[in-house]
């Protein structure tokens, strides 16, 4: 049986990690960009491009290994650009896996409120200043069905 892979997509504060943990409870292995970065001592976002590339490279290796073992995987990162989503699709294509993108559709005011309450206490609580939060929202490239399977998930209040 071919492994299933979900790419959880949305801006910071959209609820991606909460959604990914629910899939983890359903049997998926969860790969978290923020946790991997935190483990490497990277605490401020956005990460420099080289550091982000290294974190993603590590996730790619783990993803390939898990999928080759037949495990279902959920990847928890912003996937803010189509290019970032395509990079993971390229990792999976030789394995015969077409990932499903889960877009967390969370109202911008909710995202901004959640980010304003962050304290920096852990990998899913990284402080995002208001101007950066707005830039994340404005720069987010919403996935479309022409990229592949897409599920829109309500991001809550």
PDB file of N, CA and C in Angstrom, residues 4-9 19-20 23 28-29 31 63 72-76 79 92 97-103:
ATOM      1  N   UNK A   4       0.419   7.656   2.408  1.00  0.00           N
ATOM      2  CA  UNK A   4      -0.285   8.915   2.166  1.00  0.00           C
ATOM      3  C   UNK A   4       0.531  10.038   2.796  1.00  0.00           C
ATOM      4  N   UNK A   5       0.562  11.179   2.112  1.00  0.00           N
ATOM      5  CA  UNK A   5       1.288  12.340   2.625  1.00  0.00           C
ATOM      6  C   UNK A   5       0.372  13.551   2.541  1.00  0.00           C
ATOM      7  N   UNK A   6       0.325  14.298   3.647  1.00  0.00           N
ATOM      8  CA  UNK A   6      -0.435  15.537   3.713  1.00  0.00           C
ATOM      9  C   UNK A   6       0.546  16.680   3.949  1.00  0.00           C
ATOM     10  N   UNK A   7       0.438  17.720   3.135  1.00  0.00           N
ATOM     11  CA  UNK A   7       1.189  18.951   3.321  1.00  0.00           C
ATOM     12  C   UNK A   7       0.240  19.950   3.969  1.00  0.00           C
ATOM     13  N   UNK A   8       0.499  20.323   5.219  1.00  0.00           N
ATOM     14  CA  UNK A   8      -0.371  21.265   5.927  1.00  0.00           C
ATOM     15  C   UNK A   8       0.136  22.666   5.627  1.00  0.00           C
ATOM     16  N   UNK A   9      -0.727  23.468   5.043  1.00  0.00           N
ATOM     17  CA  UNK A   9      -0.361  24.739   4.440  1.00  0.00           C
ATOM     18  C   UNK A   9      -1.170  25.881   5.054  1.00  0.00           C
ATOM     19  N   UNK A  19      -3.794  21.099  13.511  1.00  0.00           N
ATOM     20  CA  UNK A  19      -4.343  20.186  12.507  1.00  0.00           C
ATOM     21  C   UNK A  19      -3.406  18.998  12.295  1.00  0.00           C
ATOM     22  N   UNK A  20      -2.107  19.267  12.221  1.00  0.00           N
ATOM     23  CA  UNK A  20      -1.137  18.189  12.023  1.00  0.00           C
ATOM     24  C   UNK A  20      -1.142  17.217  13.196  1.00  0.00           C
ATOM     25  N   UNK A  23      -3.949  14.780  12.815  1.00  0.00           N
ATOM     26  CA  UNK A  23      -3.599  13.719  11.866  1.00  0.00           C
ATOM     27  C   UNK A  23      -2.616  12.735  12.500  1.00  0.00           C
ATOM     28  N   UNK A  28      -0.743   9.226  11.439  1.00  0.00           N
ATOM     29  CA  UNK A  28       0.311   9.810  10.605  1.00  0.00           C
ATOM     30  C   UNK A  28       1.546  10.105  11.454  1.00  0.00           C
ATOM     31  N   UNK A  29       2.716  10.052  10.833  1.00  0.00           N
ATOM     32  CA  UNK A  29       3.940  10.547  11.458  1.00  0.00           C
ATOM     33  C   UNK A  29       4.018  12.029  11.126  1.00  0.00           C
ATOM     34  N   UNK A  31       5.973  15.516  10.744  1.00  0.00           N
ATOM     35  CA  UNK A  31       7.253  16.189  10.558  1.00  0.00           C
ATOM     36  C   UNK A  31       7.001  17.686  10.659  1.00  0.00           C
ATOM     37  N   UNK A  63      11.265  12.315   5.328  1.00  0.00           N
ATOM     38  CA  UNK A  63      10.058  12.044   4.558  1.00  0.00           C
ATOM     39  C   UNK A  63      10.264  10.860   3.623  1.00  0.00           C
ATOM     40  N   UNK A  72       2.365   6.722   6.672  1.00  0.00           N
ATOM     41  CA  UNK A  72       1.645   7.939   6.317  1.00  0.00           C
ATOM     42  C   UNK A  72       2.309   9.096   7.057  1.00  0.00           C
ATOM     43  N   UNK A  73       2.453  10.232   6.381  1.00  0.00           N
ATOM     44  CA  UNK A  73       3.196  11.364   6.937  1.00  0.00           C
ATOM     45  C   UNK A  73       2.407  12.649   6.746  1.00  0.00           C
ATOM     46  N   UNK A  74       2.453  13.506   7.766  1.00  0.00           N
ATOM     47  CA  UNK A  74       1.931  14.865   7.643  1.00  0.00           C
ATOM     48  C   UNK A  74       3.110  15.809   7.848  1.00  0.00           C
ATOM     49  N   UNK A  75       3.284  16.730   6.897  1.00  0.00           N
ATOM     50  CA  UNK A  75       4.372  17.707   6.969  1.00  0.00           C
ATOM     51  C   UNK A  75       3.766  19.042   7.400  1.00  0.00           C
ATOM     52  N   UNK A  76       4.268  19.548   8.532  1.00  0.00           N
ATOM     53  CA  UNK A  76       3.761  20.760   9.160  1.00  0.00           C
ATOM     54  C   UNK A  76       4.759  21.903   8.954  1.00  0.00           C
ATOM     55  N   UNK A  79       4.421  26.172   3.926  1.00  0.00           N
ATOM     56  CA  UNK A  79       4.214  25.985   2.493  1.00  0.00           C
ATOM     57  C   UNK A  79       3.617  27.253   1.892  1.00  0.00           C
ATOM     58  N   UNK A  92       8.636  13.538  -3.433  1.00  0.00           N
ATOM     59  CA  UNK A  92       7.711  12.400  -3.376  1.00  0.00           C
ATOM     60  C   UNK A  92       7.460  11.731  -4.721  1.00  0.00           C
ATOM     61  N   UNK A  97       4.211   8.923  -4.902  1.00  0.00           N
ATOM     62  CA  UNK A  97       3.258   9.503  -3.953  1.00  0.00           C
ATOM     63  C   UNK A  97       2.867  10.904  -4.414  1.00  0.00           C
ATOM     64  N   UNK A  98       1.570  11.144  -4.486  1.00  0.00           N
ATOM     65  CA  UNK A  98       1.040  12.476  -4.766  1.00  0.00           C
ATOM     66  C   UNK A  98       0.456  12.999  -3.458  1.00  0.00           C
ATOM     67  N   UNK A  99       1.079  14.021  -2.868  1.00  0.00           N
ATOM     68  CA  UNK A  99       0.571  14.508  -1.580  1.00  0.00           C
ATOM     69  C   UNK A  99      -0.730  15.273  -1.742  1.00  0.00           C
ATOM     70  N   UNK A 100      -1.480  15.318  -0.658  1.00  0.00           N
ATOM     71  CA  UNK A 100      -2.690  16.129  -0.577  1.00  0.00           C
ATOM     72  C   UNK A 100      -2.349  17.357   0.247  1.00  0.00           C
ATOM     73  N   UNK A 101      -2.665  18.528  -0.273  1.00  0.00           N
ATOM     74  CA  UNK A 101      -2.435  19.761   0.468  1.00  0.00           C
ATOM     75  C   UNK A 101      -3.684  20.081   1.281  1.00  0.00           C
ATOM     76  N   UNK A 102      -3.482  20.289   2.583  1.00  0.00           N
ATOM     77  CA  UNK A 102      -4.559  20.754   3.453  1.00  0.00           C
ATOM     78  C   UNK A 102      -4.302  22.233   3.722  1.00  0.00           C
ATOM     79  N   UNK A 103      -5.140  23.094   3.176  1.00  0.00           N
ATOM     80  CA  UNK A 103      -5.021  24.539   3.369  1.00  0.00           C
ATOM     81  C   UNK A 103      -5.838  24.944   4.586  1.00  0.00           C
TER      82      UNK A 103
END
